[in-house]
PDB file of C-alpha atoms in Angstrom:
ATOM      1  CA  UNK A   1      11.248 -54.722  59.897  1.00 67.00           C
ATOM      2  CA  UNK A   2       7.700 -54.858  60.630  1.00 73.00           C
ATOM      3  CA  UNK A   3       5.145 -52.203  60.946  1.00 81.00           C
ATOM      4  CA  UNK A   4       3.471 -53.068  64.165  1.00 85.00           C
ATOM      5  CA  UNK A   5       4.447 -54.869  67.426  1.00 89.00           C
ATOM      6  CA  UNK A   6       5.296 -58.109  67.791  1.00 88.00           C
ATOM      7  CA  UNK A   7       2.590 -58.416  70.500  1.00 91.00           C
ATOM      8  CA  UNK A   8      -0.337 -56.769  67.526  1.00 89.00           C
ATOM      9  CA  UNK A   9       1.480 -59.073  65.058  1.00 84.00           C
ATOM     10  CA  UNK A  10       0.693 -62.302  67.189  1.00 86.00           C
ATOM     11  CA  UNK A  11      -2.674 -61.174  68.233  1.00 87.00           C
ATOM     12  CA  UNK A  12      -3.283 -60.296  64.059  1.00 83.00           C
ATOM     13  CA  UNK A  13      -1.857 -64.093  63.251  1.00 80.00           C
ATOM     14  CA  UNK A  14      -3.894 -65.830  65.849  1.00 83.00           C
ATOM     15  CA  UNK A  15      -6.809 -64.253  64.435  1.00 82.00           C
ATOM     16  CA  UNK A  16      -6.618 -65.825  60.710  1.00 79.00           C
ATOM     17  CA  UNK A  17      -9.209 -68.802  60.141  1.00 79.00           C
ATOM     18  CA  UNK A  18      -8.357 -71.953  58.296  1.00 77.00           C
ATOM     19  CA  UNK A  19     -11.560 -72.836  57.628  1.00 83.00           C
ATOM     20  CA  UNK A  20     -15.470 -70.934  57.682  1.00 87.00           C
ATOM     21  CA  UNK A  21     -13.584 -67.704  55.723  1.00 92.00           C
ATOM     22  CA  UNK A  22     -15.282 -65.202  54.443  1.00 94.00           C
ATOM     23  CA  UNK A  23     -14.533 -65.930  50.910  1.00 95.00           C
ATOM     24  CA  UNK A  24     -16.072 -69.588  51.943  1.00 96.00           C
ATOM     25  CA  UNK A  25     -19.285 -68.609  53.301  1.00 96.00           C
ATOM     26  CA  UNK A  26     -19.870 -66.459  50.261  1.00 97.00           C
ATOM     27  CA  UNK A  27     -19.225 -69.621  48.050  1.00 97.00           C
ATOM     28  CA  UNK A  28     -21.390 -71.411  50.284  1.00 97.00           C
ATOM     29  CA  UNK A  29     -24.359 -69.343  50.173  1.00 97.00           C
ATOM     30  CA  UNK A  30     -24.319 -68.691  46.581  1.00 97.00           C
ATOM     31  CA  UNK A  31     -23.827 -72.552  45.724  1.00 97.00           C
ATOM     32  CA  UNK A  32     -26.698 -73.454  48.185  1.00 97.00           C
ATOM     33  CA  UNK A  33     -29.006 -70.016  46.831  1.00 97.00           C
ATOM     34  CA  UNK A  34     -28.343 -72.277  43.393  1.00 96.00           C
ATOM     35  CA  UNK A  35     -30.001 -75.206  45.240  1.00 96.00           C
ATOM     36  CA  UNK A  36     -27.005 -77.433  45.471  1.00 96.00           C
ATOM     37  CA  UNK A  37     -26.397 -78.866  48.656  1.00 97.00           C
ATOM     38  CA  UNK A  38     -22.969 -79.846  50.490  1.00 97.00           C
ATOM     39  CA  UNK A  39     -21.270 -81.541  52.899  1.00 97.00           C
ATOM     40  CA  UNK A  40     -18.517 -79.199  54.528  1.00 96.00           C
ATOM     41  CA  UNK A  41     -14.912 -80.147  54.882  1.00 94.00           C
ATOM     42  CA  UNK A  42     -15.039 -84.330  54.623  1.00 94.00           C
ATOM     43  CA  UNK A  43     -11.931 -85.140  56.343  1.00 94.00           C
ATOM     44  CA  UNK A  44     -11.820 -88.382  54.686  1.00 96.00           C
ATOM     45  CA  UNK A  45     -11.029 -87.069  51.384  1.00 96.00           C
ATOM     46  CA  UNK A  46      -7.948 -85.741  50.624  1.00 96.00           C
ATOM     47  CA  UNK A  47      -6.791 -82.576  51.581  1.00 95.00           C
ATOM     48  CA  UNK A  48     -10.903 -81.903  53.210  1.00 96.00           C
ATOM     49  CA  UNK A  49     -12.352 -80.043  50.668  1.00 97.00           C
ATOM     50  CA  UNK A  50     -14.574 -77.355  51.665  1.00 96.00           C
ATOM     51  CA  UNK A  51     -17.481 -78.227  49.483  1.00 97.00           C
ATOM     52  CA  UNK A  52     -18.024 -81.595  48.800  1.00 97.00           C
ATOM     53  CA  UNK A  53     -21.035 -82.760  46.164  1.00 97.00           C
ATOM     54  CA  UNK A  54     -20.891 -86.432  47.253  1.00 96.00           C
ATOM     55  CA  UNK A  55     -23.130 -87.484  44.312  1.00 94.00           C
ATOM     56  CA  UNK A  56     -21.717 -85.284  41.643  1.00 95.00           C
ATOM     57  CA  UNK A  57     -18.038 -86.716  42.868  1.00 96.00           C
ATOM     58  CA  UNK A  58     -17.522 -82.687  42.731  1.00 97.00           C
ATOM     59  CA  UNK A  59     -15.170 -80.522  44.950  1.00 97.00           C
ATOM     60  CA  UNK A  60     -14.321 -77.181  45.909  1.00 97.00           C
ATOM     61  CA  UNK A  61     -11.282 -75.590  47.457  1.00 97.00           C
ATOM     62  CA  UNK A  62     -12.318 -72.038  48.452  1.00 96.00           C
ATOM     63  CA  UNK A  63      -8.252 -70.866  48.507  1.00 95.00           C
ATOM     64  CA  UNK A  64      -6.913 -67.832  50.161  1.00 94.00           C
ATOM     65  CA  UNK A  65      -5.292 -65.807  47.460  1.00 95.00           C
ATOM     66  CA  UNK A  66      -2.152 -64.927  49.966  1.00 94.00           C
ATOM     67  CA  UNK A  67      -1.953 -68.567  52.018  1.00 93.00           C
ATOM     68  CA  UNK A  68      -1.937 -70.118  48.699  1.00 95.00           C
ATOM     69  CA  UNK A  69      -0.213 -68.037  46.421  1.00 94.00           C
ATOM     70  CA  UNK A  70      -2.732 -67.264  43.465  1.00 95.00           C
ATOM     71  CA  UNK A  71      -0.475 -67.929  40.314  1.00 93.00           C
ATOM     72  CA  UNK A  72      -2.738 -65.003  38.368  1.00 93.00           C
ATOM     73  CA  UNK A  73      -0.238 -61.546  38.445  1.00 90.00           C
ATOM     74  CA  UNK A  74      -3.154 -59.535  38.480  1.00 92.00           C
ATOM     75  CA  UNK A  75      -4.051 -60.933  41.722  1.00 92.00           C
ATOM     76  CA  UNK A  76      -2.091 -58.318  44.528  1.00 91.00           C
ATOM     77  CA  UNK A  77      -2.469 -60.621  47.546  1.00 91.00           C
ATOM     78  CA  UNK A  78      -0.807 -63.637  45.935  1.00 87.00           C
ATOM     79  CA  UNK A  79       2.640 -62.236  46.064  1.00 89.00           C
ATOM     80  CA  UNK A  80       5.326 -63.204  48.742  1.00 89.00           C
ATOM     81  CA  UNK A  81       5.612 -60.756  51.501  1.00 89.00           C
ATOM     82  CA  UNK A  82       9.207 -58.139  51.121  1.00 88.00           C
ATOM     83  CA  UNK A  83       9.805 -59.375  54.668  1.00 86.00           C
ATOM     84  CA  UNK A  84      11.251 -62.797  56.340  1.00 87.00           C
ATOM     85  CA  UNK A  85      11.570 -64.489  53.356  1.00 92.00           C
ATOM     86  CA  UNK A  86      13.394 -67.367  54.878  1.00 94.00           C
ATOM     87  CA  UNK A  87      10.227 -68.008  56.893  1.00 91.00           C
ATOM     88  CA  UNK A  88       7.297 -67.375  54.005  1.00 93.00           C
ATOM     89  CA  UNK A  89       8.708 -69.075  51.028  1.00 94.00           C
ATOM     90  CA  UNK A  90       9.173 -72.394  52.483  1.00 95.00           C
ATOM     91  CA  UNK A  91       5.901 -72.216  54.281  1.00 94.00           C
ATOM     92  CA  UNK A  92       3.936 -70.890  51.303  1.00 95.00           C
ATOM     93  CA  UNK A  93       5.772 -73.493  48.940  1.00 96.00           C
ATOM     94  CA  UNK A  94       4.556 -76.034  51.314  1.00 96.00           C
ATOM     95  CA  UNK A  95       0.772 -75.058  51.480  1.00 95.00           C
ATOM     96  CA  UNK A  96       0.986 -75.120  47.217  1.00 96.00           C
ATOM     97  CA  UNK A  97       2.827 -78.735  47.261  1.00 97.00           C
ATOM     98  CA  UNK A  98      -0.218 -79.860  49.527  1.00 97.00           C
ATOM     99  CA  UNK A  99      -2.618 -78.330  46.959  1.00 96.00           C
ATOM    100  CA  UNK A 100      -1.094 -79.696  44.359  1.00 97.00           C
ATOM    101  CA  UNK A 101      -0.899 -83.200  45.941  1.00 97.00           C
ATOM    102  CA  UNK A 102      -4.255 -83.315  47.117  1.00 97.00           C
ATOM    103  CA  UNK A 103      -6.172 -82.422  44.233  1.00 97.00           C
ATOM    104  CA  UNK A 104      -4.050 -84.751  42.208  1.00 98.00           C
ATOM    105  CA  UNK A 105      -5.005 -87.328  45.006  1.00 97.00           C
ATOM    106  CA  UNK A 106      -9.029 -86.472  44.574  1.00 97.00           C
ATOM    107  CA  UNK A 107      -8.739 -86.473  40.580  1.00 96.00           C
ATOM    108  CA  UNK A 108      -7.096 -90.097  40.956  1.00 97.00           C
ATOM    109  CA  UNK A 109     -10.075 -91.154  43.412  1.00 96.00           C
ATOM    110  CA  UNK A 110     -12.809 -90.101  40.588  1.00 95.00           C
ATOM    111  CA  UNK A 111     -13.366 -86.923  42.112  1.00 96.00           C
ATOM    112  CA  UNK A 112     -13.982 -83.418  39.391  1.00 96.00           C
ATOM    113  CA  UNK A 113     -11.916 -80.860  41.676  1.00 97.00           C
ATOM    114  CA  UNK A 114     -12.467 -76.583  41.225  1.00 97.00           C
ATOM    115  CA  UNK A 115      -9.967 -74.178  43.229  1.00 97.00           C
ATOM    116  CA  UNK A 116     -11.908 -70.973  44.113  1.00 97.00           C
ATOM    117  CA  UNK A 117      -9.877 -68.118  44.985  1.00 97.00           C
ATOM    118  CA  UNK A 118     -10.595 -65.449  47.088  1.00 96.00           C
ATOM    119  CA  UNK A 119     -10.103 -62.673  44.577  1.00 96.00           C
ATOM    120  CA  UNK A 120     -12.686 -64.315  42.809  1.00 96.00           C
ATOM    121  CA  UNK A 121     -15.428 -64.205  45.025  1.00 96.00           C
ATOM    122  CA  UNK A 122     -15.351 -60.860  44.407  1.00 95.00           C
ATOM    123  CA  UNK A 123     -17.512 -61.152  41.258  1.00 96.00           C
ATOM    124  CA  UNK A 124     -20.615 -63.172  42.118  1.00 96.00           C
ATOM    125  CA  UNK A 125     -21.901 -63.047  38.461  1.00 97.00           C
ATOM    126  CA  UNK A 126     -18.977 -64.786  37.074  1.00 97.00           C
ATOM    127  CA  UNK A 127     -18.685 -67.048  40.305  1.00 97.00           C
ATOM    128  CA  UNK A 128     -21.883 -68.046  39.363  1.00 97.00           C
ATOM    129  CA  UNK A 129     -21.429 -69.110  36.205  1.00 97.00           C
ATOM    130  CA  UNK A 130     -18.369 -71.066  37.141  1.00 96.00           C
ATOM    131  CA  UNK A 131     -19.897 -72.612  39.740  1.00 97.00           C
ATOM    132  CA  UNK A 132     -23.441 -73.734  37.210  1.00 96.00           C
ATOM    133  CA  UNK A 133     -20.614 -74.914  34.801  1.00 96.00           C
ATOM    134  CA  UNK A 134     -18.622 -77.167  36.993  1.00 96.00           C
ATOM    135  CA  UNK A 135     -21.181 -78.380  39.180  1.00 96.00           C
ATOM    136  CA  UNK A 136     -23.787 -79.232  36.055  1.00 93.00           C
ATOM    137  CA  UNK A 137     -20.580 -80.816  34.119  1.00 88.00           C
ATOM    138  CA  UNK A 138     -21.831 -84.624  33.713  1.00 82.00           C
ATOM    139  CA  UNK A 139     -19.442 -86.695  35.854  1.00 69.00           C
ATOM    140  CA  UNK A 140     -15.781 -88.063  34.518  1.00 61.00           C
ATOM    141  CA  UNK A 141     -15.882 -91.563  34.551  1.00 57.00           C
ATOM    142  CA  UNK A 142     -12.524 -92.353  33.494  1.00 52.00           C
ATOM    143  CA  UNK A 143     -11.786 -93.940  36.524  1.00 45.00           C
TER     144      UNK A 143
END
């Protein structure tokens, strides 16, 4: 049973972003306060990254912790909700098989892929130094 009415529960839904999340814009800023710049969501790449470093062949998925089920157990919002199971595991099973698919997609295409999540942007020291690491890693040229 929920907590609030369906009518608040709708209105709460309808009010979730997909994309220009907070967690996002803080990536955003500190990647471009680094002096890298971006192109935003490129919907011809696979699964539309939300930072794309076209001449680095570099990506970043900024994920919600909760939407995409962070794997960490430390990480409170990744769990599956106690309620309507039969609605959230299939639907939250389908958002990680897209993941999955398109960052497997990306790494097949050339592309150096890092997942963000939201409990990390929490930490803007050690997002950082994640972001300096993967961004000034010299490009995979397996391909």
């Amino acid at each position: 049973m929920d907590k609030i009415s369906r009518d608040a529960r709708t209105a709460n839904m309808r009010a979730i972003k997909s994309r220009d999340t907070k967690p996002e814009i803080i990536v955003r800023r500190l990647a471009h306060r680094l002096g890298y710049r971006f192109r935003l969501h490129r919907k011809d790449l696979p699964g539309k990254p939300d930072l794309v470093f076209v001449a680095r062949r570099k990506a970043i998925f900024v994920h919600g912790c909760f939407w995409h089920q962070h794997p960490d157990d430390r990480c409170l919002d990744g769990r599956l909700p106690r309620t309507r199971l039969e609605y959230w595991e299939p639907k939250l099973t389908r958002n990680q098989e897209r993941d999955t698919e398109a960052v497997r997609q990306l790494e097949n295409l050339g592309w150096s892929v890092l997942i963000i999540w939201e409990c990390e942007t929490k930490d803007l020291h050690e997002l950082e130094t994640r972001l300096k690491e993967f961004l000034e890693r010299p490009i995979d040229h397996r391909t």
